[in-house]
mmCIF file of C-alpha atoms in Angstrom:
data_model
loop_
_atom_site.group_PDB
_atom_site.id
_atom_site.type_symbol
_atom_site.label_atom_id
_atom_site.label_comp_id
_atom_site.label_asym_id
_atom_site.label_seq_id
_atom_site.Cartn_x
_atom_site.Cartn_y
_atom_site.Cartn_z
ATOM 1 C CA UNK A 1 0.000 0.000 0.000
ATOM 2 C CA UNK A 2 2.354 2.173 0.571
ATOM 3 C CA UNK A 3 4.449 1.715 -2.127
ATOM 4 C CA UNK A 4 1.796 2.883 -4.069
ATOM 5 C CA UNK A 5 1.394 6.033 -2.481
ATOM 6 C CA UNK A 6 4.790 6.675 -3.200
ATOM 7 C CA UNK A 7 4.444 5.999 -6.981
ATOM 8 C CA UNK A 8 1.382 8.512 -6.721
ATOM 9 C CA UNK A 9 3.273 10.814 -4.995
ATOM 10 C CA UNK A 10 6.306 11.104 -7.200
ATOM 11 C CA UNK A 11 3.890 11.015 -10.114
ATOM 12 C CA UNK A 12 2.021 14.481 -8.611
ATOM 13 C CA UNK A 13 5.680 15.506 -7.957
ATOM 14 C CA UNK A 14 6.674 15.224 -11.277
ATOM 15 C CA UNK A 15 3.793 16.403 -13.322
ATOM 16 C CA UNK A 16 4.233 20.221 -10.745
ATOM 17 C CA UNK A 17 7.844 19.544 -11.900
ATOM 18 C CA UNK A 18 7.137 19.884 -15.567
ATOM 19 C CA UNK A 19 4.226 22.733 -15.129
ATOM 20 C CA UNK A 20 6.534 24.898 -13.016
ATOM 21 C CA UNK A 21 9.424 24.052 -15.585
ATOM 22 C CA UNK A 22 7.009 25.753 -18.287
ATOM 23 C CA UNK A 23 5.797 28.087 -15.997
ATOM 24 C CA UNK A 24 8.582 30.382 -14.846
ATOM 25 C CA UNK A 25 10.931 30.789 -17.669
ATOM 26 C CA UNK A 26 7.836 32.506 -19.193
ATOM 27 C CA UNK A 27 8.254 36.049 -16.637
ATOM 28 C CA UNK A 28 11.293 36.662 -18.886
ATOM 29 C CA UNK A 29 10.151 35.890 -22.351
ATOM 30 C CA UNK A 30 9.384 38.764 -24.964
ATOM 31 C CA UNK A 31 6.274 38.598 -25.845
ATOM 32 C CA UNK A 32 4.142 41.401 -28.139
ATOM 33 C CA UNK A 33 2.018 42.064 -24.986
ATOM 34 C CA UNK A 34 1.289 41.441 -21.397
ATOM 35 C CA UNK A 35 -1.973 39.449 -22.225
ATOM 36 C CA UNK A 36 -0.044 37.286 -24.912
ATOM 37 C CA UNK A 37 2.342 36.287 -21.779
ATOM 38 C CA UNK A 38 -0.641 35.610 -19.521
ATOM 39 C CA UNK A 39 -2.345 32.910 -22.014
ATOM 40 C CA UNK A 40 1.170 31.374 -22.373
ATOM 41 C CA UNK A 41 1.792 31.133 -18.346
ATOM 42 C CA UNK A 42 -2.472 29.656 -18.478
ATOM 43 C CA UNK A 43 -1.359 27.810 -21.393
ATOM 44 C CA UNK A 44 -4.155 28.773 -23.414
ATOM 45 C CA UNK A 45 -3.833 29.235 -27.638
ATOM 46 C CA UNK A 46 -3.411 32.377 -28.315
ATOM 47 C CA UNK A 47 -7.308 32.929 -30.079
ATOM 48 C CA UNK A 48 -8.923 32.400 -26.695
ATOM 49 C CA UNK A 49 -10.200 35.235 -25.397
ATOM 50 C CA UNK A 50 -13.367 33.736 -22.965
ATOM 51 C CA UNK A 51 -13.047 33.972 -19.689
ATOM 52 C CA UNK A 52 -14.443 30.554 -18.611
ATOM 53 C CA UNK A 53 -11.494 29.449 -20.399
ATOM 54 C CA UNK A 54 -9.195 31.139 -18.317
ATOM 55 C CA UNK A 55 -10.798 29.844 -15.066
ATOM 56 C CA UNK A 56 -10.942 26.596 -16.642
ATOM 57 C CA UNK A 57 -7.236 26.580 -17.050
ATOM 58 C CA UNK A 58 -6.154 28.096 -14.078
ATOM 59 C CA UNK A 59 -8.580 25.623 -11.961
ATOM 60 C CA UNK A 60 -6.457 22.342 -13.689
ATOM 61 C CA UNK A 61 -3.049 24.311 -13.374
ATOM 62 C CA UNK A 62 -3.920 24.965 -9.494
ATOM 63 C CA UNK A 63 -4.802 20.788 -8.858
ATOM 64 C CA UNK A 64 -1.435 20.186 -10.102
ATOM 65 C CA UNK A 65 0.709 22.552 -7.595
ATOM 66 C CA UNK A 66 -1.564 23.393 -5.035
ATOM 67 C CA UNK A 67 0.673 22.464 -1.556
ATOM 68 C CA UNK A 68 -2.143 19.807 -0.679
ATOM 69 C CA UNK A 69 -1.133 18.106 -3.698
ATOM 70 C CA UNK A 70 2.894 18.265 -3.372
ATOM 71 C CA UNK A 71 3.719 19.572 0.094
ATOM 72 C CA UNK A 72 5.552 22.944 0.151
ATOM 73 C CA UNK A 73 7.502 24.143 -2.801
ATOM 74 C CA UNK A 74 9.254 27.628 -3.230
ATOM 75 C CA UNK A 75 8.997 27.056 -6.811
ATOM 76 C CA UNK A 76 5.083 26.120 -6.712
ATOM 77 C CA UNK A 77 4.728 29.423 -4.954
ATOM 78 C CA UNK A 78 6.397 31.581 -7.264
ATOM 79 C CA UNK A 79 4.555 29.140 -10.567
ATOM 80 C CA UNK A 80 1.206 30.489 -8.147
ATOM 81 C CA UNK A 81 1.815 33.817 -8.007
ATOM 82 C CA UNK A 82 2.242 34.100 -11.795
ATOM 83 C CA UNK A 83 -1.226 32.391 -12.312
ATOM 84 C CA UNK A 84 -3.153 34.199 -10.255
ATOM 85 C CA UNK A 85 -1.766 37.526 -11.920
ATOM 86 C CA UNK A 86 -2.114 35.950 -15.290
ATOM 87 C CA UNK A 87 -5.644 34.977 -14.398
ATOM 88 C CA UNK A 88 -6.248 38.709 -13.641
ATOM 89 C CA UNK A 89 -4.944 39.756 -16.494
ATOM 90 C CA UNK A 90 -6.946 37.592 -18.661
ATOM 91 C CA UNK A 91 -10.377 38.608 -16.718
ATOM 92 C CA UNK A 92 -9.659 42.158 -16.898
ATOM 93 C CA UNK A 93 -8.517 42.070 -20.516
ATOM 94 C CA UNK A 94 -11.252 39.881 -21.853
ATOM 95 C CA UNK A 95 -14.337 41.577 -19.896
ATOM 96 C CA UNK A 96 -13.287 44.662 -21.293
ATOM 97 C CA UNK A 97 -11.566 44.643 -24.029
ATOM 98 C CA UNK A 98 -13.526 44.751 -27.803
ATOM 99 C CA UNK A 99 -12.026 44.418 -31.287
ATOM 100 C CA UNK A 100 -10.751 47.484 -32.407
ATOM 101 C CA UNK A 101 -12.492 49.616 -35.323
ATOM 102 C CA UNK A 102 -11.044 49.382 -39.031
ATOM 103 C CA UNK A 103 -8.669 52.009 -40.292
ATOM 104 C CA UNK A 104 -10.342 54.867 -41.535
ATOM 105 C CA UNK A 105 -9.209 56.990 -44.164
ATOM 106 C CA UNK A 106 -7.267 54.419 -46.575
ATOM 107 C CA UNK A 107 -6.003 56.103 -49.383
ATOM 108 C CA UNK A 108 -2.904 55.458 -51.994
ATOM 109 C CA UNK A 109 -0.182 57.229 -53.926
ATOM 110 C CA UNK A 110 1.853 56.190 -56.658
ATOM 111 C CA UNK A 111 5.539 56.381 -56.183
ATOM 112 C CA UNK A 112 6.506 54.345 -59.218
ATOM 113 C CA UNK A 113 4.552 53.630 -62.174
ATOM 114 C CA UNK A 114 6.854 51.541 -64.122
ATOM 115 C CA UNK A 115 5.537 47.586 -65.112
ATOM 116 C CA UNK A 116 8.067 45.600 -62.873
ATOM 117 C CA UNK A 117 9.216 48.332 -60.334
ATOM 118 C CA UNK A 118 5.278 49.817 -59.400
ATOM 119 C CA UNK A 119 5.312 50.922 -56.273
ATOM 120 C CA UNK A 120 2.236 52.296 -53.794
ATOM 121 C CA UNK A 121 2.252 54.004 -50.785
ATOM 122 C CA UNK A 122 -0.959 52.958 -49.032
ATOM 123 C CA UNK A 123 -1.843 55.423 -45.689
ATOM 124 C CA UNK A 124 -4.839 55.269 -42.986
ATOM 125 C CA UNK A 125 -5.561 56.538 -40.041
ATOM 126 C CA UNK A 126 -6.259 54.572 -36.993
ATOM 127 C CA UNK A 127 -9.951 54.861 -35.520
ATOM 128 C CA UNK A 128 -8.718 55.352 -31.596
ATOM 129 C CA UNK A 129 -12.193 56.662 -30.357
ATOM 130 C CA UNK A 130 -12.752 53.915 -27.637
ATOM 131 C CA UNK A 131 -9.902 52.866 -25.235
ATOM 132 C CA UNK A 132 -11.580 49.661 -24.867
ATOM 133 C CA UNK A 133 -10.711 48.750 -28.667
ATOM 134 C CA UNK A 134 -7.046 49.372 -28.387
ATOM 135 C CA UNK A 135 -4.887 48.294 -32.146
ATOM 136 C CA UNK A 136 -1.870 46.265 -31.659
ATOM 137 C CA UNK A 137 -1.180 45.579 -34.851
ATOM 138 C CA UNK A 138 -2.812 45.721 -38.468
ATOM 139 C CA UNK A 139 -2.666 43.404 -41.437
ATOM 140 C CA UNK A 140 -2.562 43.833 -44.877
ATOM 141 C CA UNK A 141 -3.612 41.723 -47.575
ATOM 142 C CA UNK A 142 -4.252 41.815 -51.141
ATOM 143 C CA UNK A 143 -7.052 40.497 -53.658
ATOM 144 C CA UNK A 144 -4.882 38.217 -56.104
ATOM 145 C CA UNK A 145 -7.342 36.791 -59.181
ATOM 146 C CA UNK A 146 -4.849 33.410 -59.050
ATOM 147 C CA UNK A 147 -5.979 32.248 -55.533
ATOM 148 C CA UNK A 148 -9.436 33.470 -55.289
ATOM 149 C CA UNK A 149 -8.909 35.085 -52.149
ATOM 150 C CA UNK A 150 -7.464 38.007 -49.864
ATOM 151 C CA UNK A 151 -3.714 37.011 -48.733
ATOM 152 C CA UNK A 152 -1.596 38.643 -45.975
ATOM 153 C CA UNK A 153 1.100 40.402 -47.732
ATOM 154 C CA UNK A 154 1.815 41.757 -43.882
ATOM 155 C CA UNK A 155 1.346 42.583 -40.335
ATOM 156 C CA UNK A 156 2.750 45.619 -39.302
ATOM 157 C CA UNK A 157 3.583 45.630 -35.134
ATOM 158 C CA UNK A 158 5.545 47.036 -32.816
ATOM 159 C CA UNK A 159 9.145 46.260 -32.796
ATOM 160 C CA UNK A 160 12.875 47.710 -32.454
ATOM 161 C CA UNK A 161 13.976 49.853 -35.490
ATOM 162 C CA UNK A 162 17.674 49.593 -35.368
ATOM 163 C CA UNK A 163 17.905 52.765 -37.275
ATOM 164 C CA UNK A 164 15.567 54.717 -34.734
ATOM 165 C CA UNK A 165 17.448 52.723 -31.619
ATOM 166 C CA UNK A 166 13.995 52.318 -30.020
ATOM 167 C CA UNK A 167 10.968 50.425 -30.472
ATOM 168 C CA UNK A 168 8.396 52.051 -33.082
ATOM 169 C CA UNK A 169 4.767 52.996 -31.940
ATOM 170 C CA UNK A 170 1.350 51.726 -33.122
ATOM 171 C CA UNK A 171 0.447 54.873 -34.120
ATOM 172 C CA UNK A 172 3.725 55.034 -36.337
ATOM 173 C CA UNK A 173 2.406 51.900 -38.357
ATOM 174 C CA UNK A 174 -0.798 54.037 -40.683
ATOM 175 C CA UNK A 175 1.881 53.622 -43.939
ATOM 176 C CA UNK A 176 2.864 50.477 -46.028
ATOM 177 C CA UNK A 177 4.989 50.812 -49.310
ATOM 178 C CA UNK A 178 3.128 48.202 -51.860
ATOM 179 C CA UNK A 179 6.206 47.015 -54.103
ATOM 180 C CA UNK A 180 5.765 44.772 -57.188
ATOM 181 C CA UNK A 181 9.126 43.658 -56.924
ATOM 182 C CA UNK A 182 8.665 42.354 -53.240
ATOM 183 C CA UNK A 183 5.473 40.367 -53.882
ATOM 184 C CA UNK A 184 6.546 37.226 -55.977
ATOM 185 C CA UNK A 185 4.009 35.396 -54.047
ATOM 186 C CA UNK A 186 1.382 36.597 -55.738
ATOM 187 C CA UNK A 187 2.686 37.230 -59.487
ATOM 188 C CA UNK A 188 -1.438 37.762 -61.055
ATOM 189 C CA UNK A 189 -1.897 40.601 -58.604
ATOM 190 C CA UNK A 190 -0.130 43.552 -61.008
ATOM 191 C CA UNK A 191 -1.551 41.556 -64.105
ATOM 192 C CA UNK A 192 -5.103 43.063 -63.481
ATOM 193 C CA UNK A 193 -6.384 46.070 -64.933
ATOM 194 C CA UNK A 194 -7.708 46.947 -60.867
ATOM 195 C CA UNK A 195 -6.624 45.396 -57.915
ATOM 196 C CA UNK A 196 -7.955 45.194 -54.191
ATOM 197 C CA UNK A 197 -6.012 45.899 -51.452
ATOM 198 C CA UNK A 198 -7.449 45.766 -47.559
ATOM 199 C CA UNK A 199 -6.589 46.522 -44.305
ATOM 200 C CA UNK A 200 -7.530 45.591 -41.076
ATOM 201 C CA UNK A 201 -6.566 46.439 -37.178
ATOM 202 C CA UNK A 202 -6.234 44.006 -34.579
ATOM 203 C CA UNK A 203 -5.809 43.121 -30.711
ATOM 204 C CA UNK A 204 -5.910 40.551 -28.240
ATOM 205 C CA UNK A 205 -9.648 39.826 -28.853
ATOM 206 C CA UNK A 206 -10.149 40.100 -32.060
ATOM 207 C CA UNK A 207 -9.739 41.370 -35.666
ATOM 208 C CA UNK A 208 -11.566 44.603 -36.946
ATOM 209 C CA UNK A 209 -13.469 44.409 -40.306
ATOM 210 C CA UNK A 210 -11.211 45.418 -43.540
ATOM 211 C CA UNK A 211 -10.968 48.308 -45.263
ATOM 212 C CA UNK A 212 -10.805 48.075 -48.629
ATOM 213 C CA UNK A 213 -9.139 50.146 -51.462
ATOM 214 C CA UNK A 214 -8.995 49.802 -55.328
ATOM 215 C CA UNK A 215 -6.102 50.176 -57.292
ATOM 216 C CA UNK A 216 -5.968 50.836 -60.991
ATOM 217 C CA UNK A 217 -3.306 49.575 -62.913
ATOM 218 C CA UNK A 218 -3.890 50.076 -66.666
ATOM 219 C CA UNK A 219 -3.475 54.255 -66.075
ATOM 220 C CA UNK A 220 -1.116 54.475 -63.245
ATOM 221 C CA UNK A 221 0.764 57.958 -63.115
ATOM 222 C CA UNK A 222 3.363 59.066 -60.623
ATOM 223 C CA UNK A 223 1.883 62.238 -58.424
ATOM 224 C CA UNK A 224 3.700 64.989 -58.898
ATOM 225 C CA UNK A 225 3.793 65.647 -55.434
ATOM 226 C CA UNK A 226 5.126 62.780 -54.544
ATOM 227 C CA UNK A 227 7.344 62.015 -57.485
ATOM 228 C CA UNK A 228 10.812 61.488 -55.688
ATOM 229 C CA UNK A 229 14.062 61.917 -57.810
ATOM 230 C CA UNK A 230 16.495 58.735 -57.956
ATOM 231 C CA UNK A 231 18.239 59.944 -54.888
ATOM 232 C CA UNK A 232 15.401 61.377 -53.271
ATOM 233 C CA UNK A 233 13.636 57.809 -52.739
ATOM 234 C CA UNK A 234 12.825 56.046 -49.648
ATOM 235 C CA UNK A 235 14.822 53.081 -49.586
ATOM 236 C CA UNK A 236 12.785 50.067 -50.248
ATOM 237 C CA UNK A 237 11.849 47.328 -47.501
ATOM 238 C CA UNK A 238 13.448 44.929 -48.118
ATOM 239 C CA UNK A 239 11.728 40.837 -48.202
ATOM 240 C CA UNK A 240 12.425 39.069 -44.885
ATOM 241 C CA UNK A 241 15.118 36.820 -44.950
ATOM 242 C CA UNK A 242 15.347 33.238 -43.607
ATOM 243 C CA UNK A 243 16.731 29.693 -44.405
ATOM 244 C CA UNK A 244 15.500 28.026 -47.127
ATOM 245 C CA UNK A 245 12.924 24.995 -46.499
ATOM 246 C CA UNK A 246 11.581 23.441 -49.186
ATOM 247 C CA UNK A 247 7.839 23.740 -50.238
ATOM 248 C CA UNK A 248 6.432 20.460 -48.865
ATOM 249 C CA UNK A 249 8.184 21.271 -45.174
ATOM 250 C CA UNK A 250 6.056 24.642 -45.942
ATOM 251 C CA UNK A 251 3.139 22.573 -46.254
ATOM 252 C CA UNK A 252 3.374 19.841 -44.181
ATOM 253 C CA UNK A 253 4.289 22.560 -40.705
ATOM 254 C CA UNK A 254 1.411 24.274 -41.446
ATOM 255 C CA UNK A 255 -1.071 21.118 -42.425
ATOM 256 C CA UNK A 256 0.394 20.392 -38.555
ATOM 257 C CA UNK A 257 0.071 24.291 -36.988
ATOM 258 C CA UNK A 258 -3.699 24.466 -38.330
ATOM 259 C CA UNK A 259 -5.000 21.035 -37.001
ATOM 260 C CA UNK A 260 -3.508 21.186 -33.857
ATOM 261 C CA UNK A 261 -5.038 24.769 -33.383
ATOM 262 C CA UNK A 262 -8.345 23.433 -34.639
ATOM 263 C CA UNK A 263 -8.614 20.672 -32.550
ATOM 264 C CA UNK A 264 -7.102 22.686 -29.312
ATOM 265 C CA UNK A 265 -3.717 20.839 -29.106
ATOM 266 C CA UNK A 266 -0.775 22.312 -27.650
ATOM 267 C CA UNK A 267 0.451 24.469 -30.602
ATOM 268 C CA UNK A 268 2.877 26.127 -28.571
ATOM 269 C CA UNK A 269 4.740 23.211 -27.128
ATOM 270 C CA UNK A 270 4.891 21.768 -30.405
ATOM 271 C CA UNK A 271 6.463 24.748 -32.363
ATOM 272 C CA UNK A 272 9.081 24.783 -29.784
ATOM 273 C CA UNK A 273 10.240 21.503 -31.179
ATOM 274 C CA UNK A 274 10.810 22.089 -34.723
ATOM 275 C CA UNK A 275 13.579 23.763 -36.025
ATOM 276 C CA UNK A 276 14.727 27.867 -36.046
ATOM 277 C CA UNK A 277 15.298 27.192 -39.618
ATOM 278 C CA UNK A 278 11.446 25.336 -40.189
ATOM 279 C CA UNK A 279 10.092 28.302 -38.338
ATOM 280 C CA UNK A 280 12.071 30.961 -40.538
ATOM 281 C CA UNK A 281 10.861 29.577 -43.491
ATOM 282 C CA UNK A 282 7.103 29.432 -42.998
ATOM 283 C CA UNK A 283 7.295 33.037 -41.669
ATOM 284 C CA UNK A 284 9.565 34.124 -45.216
ATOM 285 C CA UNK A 285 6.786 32.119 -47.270
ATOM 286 C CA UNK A 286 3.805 34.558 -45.648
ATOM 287 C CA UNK A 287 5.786 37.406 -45.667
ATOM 288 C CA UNK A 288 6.507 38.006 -41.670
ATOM 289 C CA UNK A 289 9.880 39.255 -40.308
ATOM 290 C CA UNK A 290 12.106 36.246 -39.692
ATOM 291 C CA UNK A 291 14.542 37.988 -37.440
ATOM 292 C CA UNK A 292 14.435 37.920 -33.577
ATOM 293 C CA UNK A 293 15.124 34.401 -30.893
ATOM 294 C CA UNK A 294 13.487 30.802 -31.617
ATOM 295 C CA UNK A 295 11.070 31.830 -28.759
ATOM 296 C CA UNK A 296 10.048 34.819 -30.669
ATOM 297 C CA UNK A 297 9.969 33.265 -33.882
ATOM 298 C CA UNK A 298 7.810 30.675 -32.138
ATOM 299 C CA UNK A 299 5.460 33.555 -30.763
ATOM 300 C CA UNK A 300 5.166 34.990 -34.200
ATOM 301 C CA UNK A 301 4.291 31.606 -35.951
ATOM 302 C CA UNK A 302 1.597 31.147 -33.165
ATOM 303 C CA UNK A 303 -0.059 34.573 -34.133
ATOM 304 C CA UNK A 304 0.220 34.196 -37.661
ATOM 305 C CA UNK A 305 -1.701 30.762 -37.717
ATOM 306 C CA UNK A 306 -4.494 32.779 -36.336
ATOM 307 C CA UNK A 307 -4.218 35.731 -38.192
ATOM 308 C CA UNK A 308 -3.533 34.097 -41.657
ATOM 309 C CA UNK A 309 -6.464 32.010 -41.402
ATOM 310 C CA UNK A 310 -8.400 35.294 -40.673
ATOM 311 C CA UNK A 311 -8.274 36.633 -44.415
ATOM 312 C CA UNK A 312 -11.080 35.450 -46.060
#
């Protein structure tokens, strides 16, 4: 008899073990906000945004290191302490919180009008009427006649500009250079006589609707106000960079990413096991920045499995 309560013992012992293992390297991760580190410490996906979901989670994470369970712990107690504040978080966040409003305002101006080199500066402005509706980040995506369907071309967020030496602002983010020569993902999209671009804001909860402009192609003329002399020009962003991975490892990470999102599997835990280089290479093939640590690459691909699936 008592042998068995010593297996079930070490078997509560280890499964706190594990938890708190997960647990508390998370207070010094980067993450692109405080709620995103909350649903990693409850270890929910990062779509949920209910709170009986969040009690739900902290209710099984409590059973396993509650000091009932497995006696006192100094490591239980600081695992504890970053629930119960990540549980907070959550409630506050998700009680009050509402998708933001779409940009308002989109409008376009031709920089270059030449077939190959076209380039369009698209602007908004952001709609920041209600504080409970904050933007984090937008997306943009275009209507390409091959695919039948809005794609992400990008998602503008927060993040250091190296040039700047400090982090950029959301409110900086209301401009996107369109480039012809940066999108050979979608190669029909220039081929059109008009072409549809949208944009759309987008928090912790949830994605605004899109805005939606139309671009003409066949009569495309430079502004004279904006026309920029050859040294004059803005340089060009340039496409992310990242190791090369083959098309079916494209296809067969994110076959993986989308069902075990769909069926609520730990996507998280599972991203952290492939490779920098896998993780790189999906981001390069949707267009996302590839720089920054595996665990921010692996915070990145999380989003983007959401957000991608998002364009309809």
């Amino acid at each position: 008899m008592c042998s068995l309560c010593d297996a079930a013992r070490r078997c509560r012992e280890l499964e706190a073990s594990q938890e708190i293992s997960r647990i508390l390297p998370l207070r010094d991760r980067k993450f692109c906000s405080e709620v995103m580190r909350a649903k990693a410490i409850l270890g929910l996906q990062v779509g949920v945004n209910e709170v009986s979901l969040v009690h739900q989670a902290f209710r099984s994470l409590m059973r396993k290191l509650h000091p009932d369970r497995i006696g006192n712990c100094p490591k239980a107690a600081q695992a504890i302490d970053l629930l119960q504040e990540a549980k907070q978080l959550c409630e506050k966040a998700f009680s009050q919180l509402q998708p933001p409003n779409p940009p308002q305002g989109l409008s376009s101006t031709v920089l270059c009008a030449a077939p190959g080199r076209r380039r369009i500066r698209l602007d908004w402005t952001p709609d920041m009427n209600s504080l409970a509706a904050p933007v984090r980040r937008y997306l943009v995506a275009a209507l390409d006649p091959a695919y039948g369907q809005a794609l992400t071309i990008t998602v503008l967020e927060p993040e250091y500009n190296e040039t700047l030496k400090r982090f950029t602002t959301i409110e900086e983010l209301t401009t996107y250079d369109l480039a012809e020569e940066e999108l050979s993902k979608l190669p029909s999209f220039f081929q059109q006589a008009h072409g549809i671009i949208r944009v759309a804001a987008e928090n912790e909860v949830g994605q605004s609707s899109w805005s939606s402009i139309q671009l003409t192609f066949s009569r495309m003329v430079v502004s004279s106000v904006c026309k920029l002399s050859r040294k004059e020009e803005k340089p060009k962003r340039l496409a992310p960079s990242g190791p090369a991975v083959s098309s079916r490892e494209r296809r067969d990470f994110e076959a993986t990413a989308h069902s075990l999102r769909d069926q609520g599997g730990e996507l998280c835990a599972w991203l952290r096991k492939q490779s920098k280089a896998l993780l790189s290479g999906w981001l390069k093939s949707q267009g996302w920045p590839t720089t920054g640590s595996k665990d921010e690459l692996v915070d990145r691909v999380a989003f983007a499995v959401g957000a991608v699936s998002k364009v309809k």
